Amino acid sequence: MSDAPSATPHRERGLRARRRREARQTHAVIAGVKRKIPPYELLGEEGLIRIEKAADAILEEIGIDFRGDEAALRLWRGAGANLTGERVRFPPGLLRAILKSAPSAFIQHARNPARSLRVGGEDVVFAPAYGSPFVQDLEGGRRYGTLADFENFVKLAYDIPWLHHSGGTSCEPVDVPVTKRHLDMVAAHLTFSDKPFMGSVTAEERAEDSIAMARIVFTREFVDANCVIMGNVNVNSPLVWDGTMTRALRAYARANQCAVVVPFILGGAMGPVTSAGAIAQSLAETLAGCALAQLERPGAPVVFGNFLSSTALRSGSPTFGTPEPALGSLVVGQLARRLNLPLRCSGAFTASKIPDGQAMQESAMSMLAAVQCGAHFILHAAGWLEGGLVMGYEKLVMDADFCAALHVYLKGLAVDDDALALDAFREVGPGKHFFGAAHTLAHYETAFWESAVADNNSFEQWRDGGMKDARTRAAERVKRLLAEYEKPPLDPAIAGELADFVQRRKAELPDQWH
Amino acid sequence: MSDAPSATPHRERGLRARRRREARQTHAVIAGVKRKIPPYELLGEEGLIRIEKAADAILEEIGIDFRGDEAALRLWRGAGANLTGERVRFPPGLLRAILKSAPSAFIQHARNPARSLRVGGEDVVFAPAYGSPFVQDLEGGRRYGTLADFENFVKLAYDIPWLHHSGGTSCEPVDVPVTKRHLDMVAAHLTFSDKPFMGSVTAEERAEDSIAMARIVFTREFVDANCVIMGNVNVNSPLVWDGTMTRALRAYARANQCAVVVPFILGGAMGPVTSAGAIAQSLAETLAGCALAQLERPGAPVVFGNFLSSTALRSGSPTFGTPEPALGSLVVGQLARRLNLPLRCSGAFTASKIPDGQAMQESAMSMLAAVQCGAHFILHAAGWLEGGLVMGYEKLVMDADFCAALHVYLKGLAVDDDALALDAFREVGPGKHFFGAAHTLAHYETAFWESAVADNNSFEQWRDGGMKDARTRAAERVKRLLAEYEKPPLDPAIAGELADFVQRRKAELPDQWH
């Protein structure tokens, strides 16, 4: 797939492109949230170096298989790696040298420039969960996701200001053939939202379709020079890069778009049971993926990704939101900073089947690790249930409320004359209350974060209101958000071009269901 | 009240005392959990100094009222403070100079020496929630606490290894007169548990009764030289120390027992709405309380306590587990380290009425702040609901499970040859799984933390098991723990002395219900 042909005359398209570029320049707002707190530094220098050396030993001695992608093997050979069949071994320092061309931060442009995001530096981006075949809500229970569900999740992520990003495969729309659903998903992100989003990675041609659709909206020239779409590519851990993934990764890099490179390691299964070893492995696998993107196109944006989890070893079940990955994330953050790469890490993880106490306890531990470790792009920040098998409507809203709390957390604690409030003490004095103090009145609208989901009322008020638990309140909020949703404006000509593209590609592609 | 008279002949008591002392010497085990992770340092030196200077300004310029305690005023006068009636102002440096006699760490002895705890240094102690008039469980709903409930909570805290301490007023036993319930509570801690505990502070004579009961168990000589009981004293914020509290504080200090000194500040009510100001106030109030204990008896153990919360300012409702106090706790930890005093901070706080998603999300944020800030004694670590009005049976078990997770978290991340697992990579290689690897088999029993409450099974297993949420599973665990409870042994002679003491004091004291 190359760029999209179009019925629109060339001159008109050129004018529209200029108009869009100008709009972006005049709205140089960067959404997202700034980190004003230091990261939580868990390990000292010595421990970090030991993990880096272990990763180097894995890369040099054991190597990584790159399977079914001749072009990738050619790139590695050209770069000076040692190949034995599909096994690639990396001389010390090679990957870090290649990665010098990767940007430490970049902007992902949104079609609404006010929603463009910086990925890296002080900025933090929250994106909804990704990849669940099932969805769940209080009324309908657990069921396979559909395109209607998918569109609902795009609308919810658009409605909620604490989610800066529209995400990618918010749920699998299993009512659409596997070969075609990427078209509907990308179209939904581009029409029901104007926030940045992620495209398909399940096949090279689907990655290229995704990028082609982005070009319709942003123009080919703009896309060639700027990041407007991301692809989230997984390593087939341990130590295997599958050709489907590397070809998708290279497609994004070739188009100067961002590949998020993420090993998925359940300790004891796809990696060792000890965290330090799993982190070393993850580091090795991510370094190789990010470097491959740089070989494909030096300077293409990449995100250093990480997904640590644990296993209930007696049953073999994966576990989430446990202490080991929370600590591991802090270390991964330290390693990413030493590489000077933007980091994707952690999310609102849980193994719970419903958004109950287990779910929110596990998710809170996991999300706090994400912001404390210094992650820049936090995928799965809202909606995740059941180890990622389920996207939950109420869970999305409950997690997004925690994202709102984390906006305040990331601001840190102000220490200035106003915050120290000595005048308020002088005014109030011992034994009086501060409700009516000038300092309180000046701040009372904004002083403390207020949740949109929590019930802070008295027991009697809560009882008289029907004794609703958090999930029930979240279900009401889901309905309200969807009812109040208003589609962001989109140039009808662009919308038409997108629809034409989807229609044409659907006609070309076969129907396959798995 | 002074020491307890007793029917036991003097010689026999002396022998028993020696036996107990010897038992303690041969069981020099310190329970609790060691902190192997660094604290999370939020503010830089400059911010900390500004807060300390604001506290000093409050102390010097505004001062603190010490109401209804002539002896406290005499102590302050003698120490060089400036008094105007009950208003006490403190010259710069006075309180810090007085506090030089306070220990940076001390042991609270349990009647079972294997359960003695160090408070301070690397040790962390989890204790159940304190002070709720109401209790709640899934079957019985919300109701006033009784002595039977109180005893249940002592039994549960005894059963759960992740709670190192029996706590104090786990719930108010409102079926016993206010004037007498301290006797039943202390007796319950001393007979249904052998973990360290807290005594009464609601009146000086109740504090002395509590200490007298401890002397029956530990002997007067041992108690005079060692900490065996704690009293948790609250400041009447803002900037008032009430005579009831200072007399209880002095009673504990006089007996060489530990006073935990805790301002309770809801921002916007008992303190300014801005965190830095509330922290400065808290620092001023705690410094004064801890110093008063040192004036009463230099060297008496004290704990620097802190309780920060926030307010939903439009409704006036207190809120808990929000981001502001989580950040505030990190700063309080930094300030406590600069004073070299043991810290009590935070807990499993929530405003939720039930242990739902809100409760566990808020509690997780709050508890993580407690361990990250470097707190040594974490009261309210389990059971807290509804802003402290309710002690929850299921909540206790769910929070204690999080305490178990925090035991693993506090251990940090090991980075050694075994954890880096290079041999496992050599054995497994790319594309294979680690389930059968020698490294996995060597670790699989202990590699990952496993929750006693979380359900990590598949959806189908969970569905077939009755689709139980976390609270329902916790309710089952409560029943199992209470059914399996076995009373720890207690010398029948001591048990008899305690019962005699309670009976005699109950006969002496009037019945009062509020």
mmCIF file with all atom_site columns, C-alpha atoms in Angstrom, chain B residues 159-293:
data_model
loop_
_atom_site.group_PDB
_atom_site.id
_atom_site.type_symbol
_atom_site.label_atom_id
_atom_site.label_alt_id
_atom_site.label_comp_id
_atom_site.label_asym_id
_atom_site.label_entity_id
_atom_site.label_seq_id
_atom_site.pdbx_PDB_ins_code
_atom_site.Cartn_x
_atom_site.Cartn_y
_atom_site.Cartn_z
_atom_site.occupancy
_atom_site.B_iso_or_equiv
_atom_site.pdbx_formal_charge
_atom_site.auth_seq_id
_atom_site.auth_comp_id
_atom_site.auth_asym_id
_atom_site.auth_atom_id
_atom_site.pdbx_PDB_model_num
ATOM 1   C CA . ASP B 1 159 ? -4.219  -13.872 63.154 1.00 0.00 ? 159 ASP B CA 1
ATOM 2   C CA . ILE B 1 160 ? -2.895  -11.780 60.276 1.00 0.00 ? 160 ILE B CA 1
ATOM 3   C CA . PRO B 1 161 ? 0.897   -11.844 60.064 1.00 0.00 ? 161 PRO B CA 1
ATOM 4   C CA . TRP B 1 162 ? 1.020   -8.652  57.980 1.00 0.00 ? 162 TRP B CA 1
ATOM 5   C CA . LEU B 1 163 ? -0.310  -6.665  60.927 1.00 0.00 ? 163 LEU B CA 1
ATOM 6   C CA . HIS B 1 164 ? 2.529   -6.455  63.421 1.00 0.00 ? 164 HIS B CA 1
ATOM 7   C CA . HIS B 1 165 ? 0.677   -4.522  66.071 1.00 0.00 ? 165 HIS B CA 1
ATOM 8   C CA . SER B 1 166 ? -2.644  -5.023  67.806 1.00 0.00 ? 166 SER B CA 1
ATOM 9   C CA . GLY B 1 167 ? -3.561  -1.332  67.492 1.00 0.00 ? 167 GLY B CA 1
ATOM 10  C CA . GLY B 1 168 ? -5.553  0.523   70.101 1.00 0.00 ? 168 GLY B CA 1
ATOM 11  C CA . THR B 1 169 ? -9.221  1.458   69.909 1.00 0.00 ? 169 THR B CA 1
ATOM 12  C CA . SER B 1 170 ? -9.911  -0.842  66.950 1.00 0.00 ? 170 SER B CA 1
ATOM 13  C CA . CYS B 1 171 ? -13.511 0.190   67.377 1.00 0.00 ? 171 CYS B CA 1
ATOM 14  C CA . GLU B 1 172 ? -15.325 1.904   70.235 1.00 0.00 ? 172 GLU B CA 1
ATOM 15  C CA . PRO B 1 173 ? -17.070 -0.757  72.324 1.00 0.00 ? 173 PRO B CA 1
ATOM 16  C CA . VAL B 1 174 ? -20.116 1.424   72.866 1.00 0.00 ? 174 VAL B CA 1
ATOM 17  C CA . ASP B 1 175 ? -21.899 -1.241  74.931 1.00 0.00 ? 175 ASP B CA 1
ATOM 18  C CA . VAL B 1 176 ? -19.450 -0.506  77.762 1.00 0.00 ? 176 VAL B CA 1
ATOM 19  C CA . PRO B 1 177 ? -19.567 2.810   79.663 1.00 0.00 ? 177 PRO B CA 1
ATOM 20  C CA . VAL B 1 178 ? -17.077 5.413   78.416 1.00 0.00 ? 178 VAL B CA 1
ATOM 21  C CA . THR B 1 179 ? -15.511 5.474   81.849 1.00 0.00 ? 179 THR B CA 1
ATOM 22  C CA . LYS B 1 180 ? -14.755 1.747   81.823 1.00 0.00 ? 180 LYS B CA 1
ATOM 23  C CA . ARG B 1 181 ? -14.219 0.640   78.268 1.00 0.00 ? 181 ARG B CA 1
ATOM 24  C CA . HIS B 1 182 ? -10.473 1.317   78.358 1.00 0.00 ? 182 HIS B CA 1
ATOM 25  C CA . LEU B 1 183 ? -10.169 -1.511  80.905 1.00 0.00 ? 183 LEU B CA 1
ATOM 26  C CA . ASP B 1 184 ? -11.880 -4.010  78.620 1.00 0.00 ? 184 ASP B CA 1
ATOM 27  C CA . MET B 1 185 ? -9.929  -2.830  75.609 1.00 0.00 ? 185 MET B CA 1
ATOM 28  C CA . VAL B 1 186 ? -6.524  -3.121  77.245 1.00 0.00 ? 186 VAL B CA 1
ATOM 29  C CA . ALA B 1 187 ? -7.502  -6.484  78.751 1.00 0.00 ? 187 ALA B CA 1
ATOM 30  C CA . ALA B 1 188 ? -8.534  -7.690  75.287 1.00 0.00 ? 188 ALA B CA 1
ATOM 31  C CA . HIS B 1 189 ? -5.198  -6.640  73.757 1.00 0.00 ? 189 HIS B CA 1
ATOM 32  C CA . LEU B 1 190 ? -3.326  -8.377  76.566 1.00 0.00 ? 190 LEU B CA 1
ATOM 33  C CA . THR B 1 191 ? -5.319  -11.608 76.518 1.00 0.00 ? 191 THR B CA 1
ATOM 34  C CA . PHE B 1 192 ? -6.578  -12.173 72.957 1.00 0.00 ? 192 PHE B CA 1
ATOM 35  C CA . SER B 1 193 ? -3.244  -11.136 71.414 1.00 0.00 ? 193 SER B CA 1
ATOM 36  C CA . ASP B 1 194 ? 0.416   -11.125 72.286 1.00 0.00 ? 194 ASP B CA 1
ATOM 37  C CA . LYS B 1 195 ? 1.372   -8.348  69.887 1.00 0.00 ? 195 LYS B CA 1
ATOM 38  C CA . PRO B 1 196 ? 2.283   -4.808  71.000 1.00 0.00 ? 196 PRO B CA 1
ATOM 39  C CA . PHE B 1 197 ? -0.689  -2.498  71.539 1.00 0.00 ? 197 PHE B CA 1
ATOM 40  C CA . MET B 1 198 ? -1.889  0.989   72.451 1.00 0.00 ? 198 MET B CA 1
ATOM 41  C CA . GLY B 1 199 ? -3.629  2.140   75.608 1.00 0.00 ? 199 GLY B CA 1
ATOM 42  C CA . SER B 1 200 ? -6.216  4.754   76.431 1.00 0.00 ? 200 SER B CA 1
ATOM 43  C CA . VAL B 1 201 ? -5.678  8.511   76.144 1.00 0.00 ? 201 VAL B CA 1
ATOM 44  C CA . THR B 1 202 ? -9.189  9.817   76.727 1.00 0.00 ? 202 THR B CA 1
ATOM 45  C CA . ALA B 1 203 ? -8.380  10.800  80.316 1.00 0.00 ? 203 ALA B CA 1
ATOM 46  C CA . GLU B 1 204 ? -5.221  10.873  82.402 1.00 0.00 ? 204 GLU B CA 1
ATOM 47  C CA . GLU B 1 205 ? -6.554  8.215   84.782 1.00 0.00 ? 205 GLU B CA 1
ATOM 48  C CA . ARG B 1 206 ? -7.424  5.956   81.862 1.00 0.00 ? 206 ARG B CA 1
ATOM 49  C CA . ALA B 1 207 ? -3.890  6.335   80.515 1.00 0.00 ? 207 ALA B CA 1
ATOM 50  C CA . GLU B 1 208 ? -2.603  5.401   83.975 1.00 0.00 ? 208 GLU B CA 1
ATOM 51  C CA . ASP B 1 209 ? -4.955  2.427   84.213 1.00 0.00 ? 209 ASP B CA 1
ATOM 52  C CA . SER B 1 210 ? -3.636  1.256   80.838 1.00 0.00 ? 210 SER B CA 1
ATOM 53  C CA . ILE B 1 211 ? -0.061  1.551   82.013 1.00 0.00 ? 211 ILE B CA 1
ATOM 54  C CA . ALA B 1 212 ? -0.890  -0.162  85.297 1.00 0.00 ? 212 ALA B CA 1
ATOM 55  C CA . MET B 1 213 ? -2.303  -3.130  83.391 1.00 0.00 ? 213 MET B CA 1
ATOM 56  C CA . ALA B 1 214 ? 0.867   -3.283  81.303 1.00 0.00 ? 214 ALA B CA 1
ATOM 57  C CA . ARG B 1 215 ? 2.852   -3.353  84.551 1.00 0.00 ? 215 ARG B CA 1
ATOM 58  C CA . ILE B 1 216 ? 0.896   -6.397  85.726 1.00 0.00 ? 216 ILE B CA 1
ATOM 59  C CA . VAL B 1 217 ? 2.037   -8.267  82.650 1.00 0.00 ? 217 VAL B CA 1
ATOM 60  C CA . PHE B 1 218 ? 5.556   -6.899  82.236 1.00 0.00 ? 218 PHE B CA 1
ATOM 61  C CA . THR B 1 219 ? 6.424   -5.924  85.859 1.00 0.00 ? 219 THR B CA 1
ATOM 62  C CA . ARG B 1 220 ? 6.880   -2.389  87.089 1.00 0.00 ? 220 ARG B CA 1
ATOM 63  C CA . GLU B 1 221 ? 10.676  -2.491  86.777 1.00 0.00 ? 221 GLU B CA 1
ATOM 64  C CA . PHE B 1 222 ? 10.584  -3.664  83.191 1.00 0.00 ? 222 PHE B CA 1
ATOM 65  C CA . VAL B 1 223 ? 8.016   -1.051  82.217 1.00 0.00 ? 223 VAL B CA 1
ATOM 66  C CA . ASP B 1 224 ? 10.028  1.718   83.826 1.00 0.00 ? 224 ASP B CA 1
ATOM 67  C CA . ALA B 1 225 ? 13.003  0.833   81.657 1.00 0.00 ? 225 ALA B CA 1
ATOM 68  C CA . ASN B 1 226 ? 11.268  -0.277  78.453 1.00 0.00 ? 226 ASN B CA 1
ATOM 69  C CA . CYS B 1 227 ? 8.416   0.740   76.170 1.00 0.00 ? 227 CYS B CA 1
ATOM 70  C CA . VAL B 1 228 ? 5.540   -1.759  76.295 1.00 0.00 ? 228 VAL B CA 1
ATOM 71  C CA . ILE B 1 229 ? 2.539   0.468   75.512 1.00 0.00 ? 229 ILE B CA 1
ATOM 72  C CA . MET B 1 230 ? 1.787   3.465   73.330 1.00 0.00 ? 230 MET B CA 1
ATOM 73  C CA . GLY B 1 231 ? -0.729  6.264   73.629 1.00 0.00 ? 231 GLY B CA 1
ATOM 74  C CA . ASN B 1 232 ? -1.919  8.094   70.535 1.00 0.00 ? 232 ASN B CA 1
ATOM 75  C CA . VAL B 1 233 ? -2.519  11.758  71.415 1.00 0.00 ? 233 VAL B CA 1
ATOM 76  C CA . ASN B 1 234 ? -4.147  14.223  69.042 1.00 0.00 ? 234 ASN B CA 1
ATOM 77  C CA . VAL B 1 235 ? -3.592  17.940  68.801 1.00 0.00 ? 235 VAL B CA 1
ATOM 78  C CA . ASN B 1 236 ? -6.761  20.001  68.837 1.00 0.00 ? 236 ASN B CA 1
ATOM 79  C CA . SER B 1 237 ? -5.705  21.707  65.613 1.00 0.00 ? 237 SER B CA 1
ATOM 80  C CA . PRO B 1 238 ? -5.203  24.497  64.817 1.00 0.00 ? 238 PRO B CA 1
ATOM 81  C CA . LEU B 1 239 ? -2.568  25.279  67.416 1.00 0.00 ? 239 LEU B CA 1
ATOM 82  C CA . VAL B 1 240 ? -4.344  24.075  70.535 1.00 0.00 ? 240 VAL B CA 1
ATOM 83  C CA . TRP B 1 241 ? -3.189  21.351  72.879 1.00 0.00 ? 241 TRP B CA 1
ATOM 84  C CA . ASP B 1 242 ? -6.069  20.331  75.109 1.00 0.00 ? 242 ASP B CA 1
ATOM 85  C CA . GLY B 1 243 ? -5.345  19.440  78.749 1.00 0.00 ? 243 GLY B CA 1
ATOM 86  C CA . THR B 1 244 ? -6.923  15.999  78.421 1.00 0.00 ? 244 THR B CA 1
ATOM 87  C CA . MET B 1 245 ? -4.423  15.146  75.723 1.00 0.00 ? 245 MET B CA 1
ATOM 88  C CA . THR B 1 246 ? -1.359  16.737  77.325 1.00 0.00 ? 246 THR B CA 1
ATOM 89  C CA . ARG B 1 247 ? -2.087  15.009  80.631 1.00 0.00 ? 247 ARG B CA 1
ATOM 90  C CA . ALA B 1 248 ? -2.400  11.659  78.878 1.00 0.00 ? 248 ALA B CA 1
ATOM 91  C CA . LEU B 1 249 ? 0.774   12.421  76.911 1.00 0.00 ? 249 LEU B CA 1
ATOM 92  C CA . ARG B 1 250 ? 2.609   13.266  80.107 1.00 0.00 ? 250 ARG B CA 1
ATOM 93  C CA . ALA B 1 251 ? 1.292   10.133  81.820 1.00 0.00 ? 251 ALA B CA 1
ATOM 94  C CA . TYR B 1 252 ? 2.789   7.959   79.078 1.00 0.00 ? 252 TYR B CA 1
ATOM 95  C CA . ALA B 1 253 ? 6.066   9.906   79.064 1.00 0.00 ? 253 ALA B CA 1
ATOM 96  C CA . ARG B 1 254 ? 6.292   9.869   82.882 1.00 0.00 ? 254 ARG B CA 1
ATOM 97  C CA . ALA B 1 255 ? 6.060   6.066   82.746 1.00 0.00 ? 255 ALA B CA 1
ATOM 98  C CA . ASN B 1 256 ? 8.719   5.989   79.988 1.00 0.00 ? 256 ASN B CA 1
ATOM 99  C CA . GLN B 1 257 ? 6.063   4.802   77.542 1.00 0.00 ? 257 GLN B CA 1
ATOM 100 C CA . CYS B 1 258 ? 5.577   6.060   74.016 1.00 0.00 ? 258 CYS B CA 1
ATOM 101 C CA . ALA B 1 259 ? 3.349   8.974   73.066 1.00 0.00 ? 259 ALA B CA 1
ATOM 102 C CA . VAL B 1 260 ? 2.434   9.138   69.401 1.00 0.00 ? 260 VAL B CA 1
ATOM 103 C CA . VAL B 1 261 ? 1.831   12.832  68.722 1.00 0.00 ? 261 VAL B CA 1
ATOM 104 C CA . VAL B 1 262 ? -0.596  13.515  65.897 1.00 0.00 ? 262 VAL B CA 1
ATOM 105 C CA . PRO B 1 263 ? -2.169  16.702  64.637 1.00 0.00 ? 263 PRO B CA 1
ATOM 106 C CA . PHE B 1 264 ? -5.354  15.927  62.720 1.00 0.00 ? 264 PHE B CA 1
ATOM 107 C CA . ILE B 1 265 ? -5.688  18.544  60.026 1.00 0.00 ? 265 ILE B CA 1
ATOM 108 C CA . LEU B 1 266 ? -8.440  18.610  57.434 1.00 0.00 ? 266 LEU B CA 1
ATOM 109 C CA . GLY B 1 267 ? -7.180  21.285  55.070 1.00 0.00 ? 267 GLY B CA 1
ATOM 110 C CA . GLY B 1 268 ? -9.564  24.257  54.943 1.00 0.00 ? 268 GLY B CA 1
ATOM 111 C CA . ALA B 1 269 ? -11.026 23.407  58.361 1.00 0.00 ? 269 ALA B CA 1
ATOM 112 C CA . MET B 1 270 ? -8.337  22.863  61.011 1.00 0.00 ? 270 MET B CA 1
ATOM 113 C CA . GLY B 1 271 ? -5.593  24.239  58.795 1.00 0.00 ? 271 GLY B CA 1
ATOM 114 C CA . PRO B 1 272 ? -5.008  26.158  55.589 1.00 0.00 ? 272 PRO B CA 1
ATOM 115 C CA . VAL B 1 273 ? -6.201  24.706  52.282 1.00 0.00 ? 273 VAL B CA 1
ATOM 116 C CA . THR B 1 274 ? -2.683  24.640  50.889 1.00 0.00 ? 274 THR B CA 1
ATOM 117 C CA . SER B 1 275 ? -0.570  21.602  51.703 1.00 0.00 ? 275 SER B CA 1
ATOM 118 C CA . ALA B 1 276 ? 2.677   23.431  52.485 1.00 0.00 ? 276 ALA B CA 1
ATOM 119 C CA . GLY B 1 277 ? 0.908   25.522  55.136 1.00 0.00 ? 277 GLY B CA 1
ATOM 120 C CA . ALA B 1 278 ? -0.861  22.513  56.635 1.00 0.00 ? 278 ALA B CA 1
ATOM 121 C CA . ILE B 1 279 ? 2.461   20.683  56.824 1.00 0.00 ? 279 ILE B CA 1
ATOM 122 C CA . ALA B 1 280 ? 4.171   23.648  58.489 1.00 0.00 ? 280 ALA B CA 1
ATOM 123 C CA . GLN B 1 281 ? 1.337   23.778  61.030 1.00 0.00 ? 281 GLN B CA 1
ATOM 124 C CA . SER B 1 282 ? 1.528   20.049  61.630 1.00 0.00 ? 282 SER B CA 1
ATOM 125 C CA . LEU B 1 283 ? 5.274   20.305  62.121 1.00 0.00 ? 283 LEU B CA 1
ATOM 126 C CA . ALA B 1 284 ? 4.831   23.094  64.682 1.00 0.00 ? 284 ALA B CA 1
ATOM 127 C CA . GLU B 1 285 ? 2.142   21.223  66.596 1.00 0.00 ? 285 GLU B CA 1
ATOM 128 C CA . THR B 1 286 ? 4.029   17.922  66.634 1.00 0.00 ? 286 THR B CA 1
ATOM 129 C CA . LEU B 1 287 ? 7.325   19.509  67.630 1.00 0.00 ? 287 LEU B CA 1
ATOM 130 C CA . ALA B 1 288 ? 5.593   21.069  70.640 1.00 0.00 ? 288 ALA B CA 1
ATOM 131 C CA . GLY B 1 289 ? 3.921   17.798  71.672 1.00 0.00 ? 289 GLY B CA 1
ATOM 132 C CA . CYS B 1 290 ? 7.045   15.673  71.309 1.00 0.00 ? 290 CYS B CA 1
ATOM 133 C CA . ALA B 1 291 ? 9.077   18.281  73.201 1.00 0.00 ? 291 ALA B CA 1
ATOM 134 C CA . LEU B 1 292 ? 6.537   18.348  76.038 1.00 0.00 ? 292 LEU B CA 1
ATOM 135 C CA . ALA B 1 293 ? 6.989   14.582  76.428 1.00 0.00 ? 293 ALA B CA 1
#
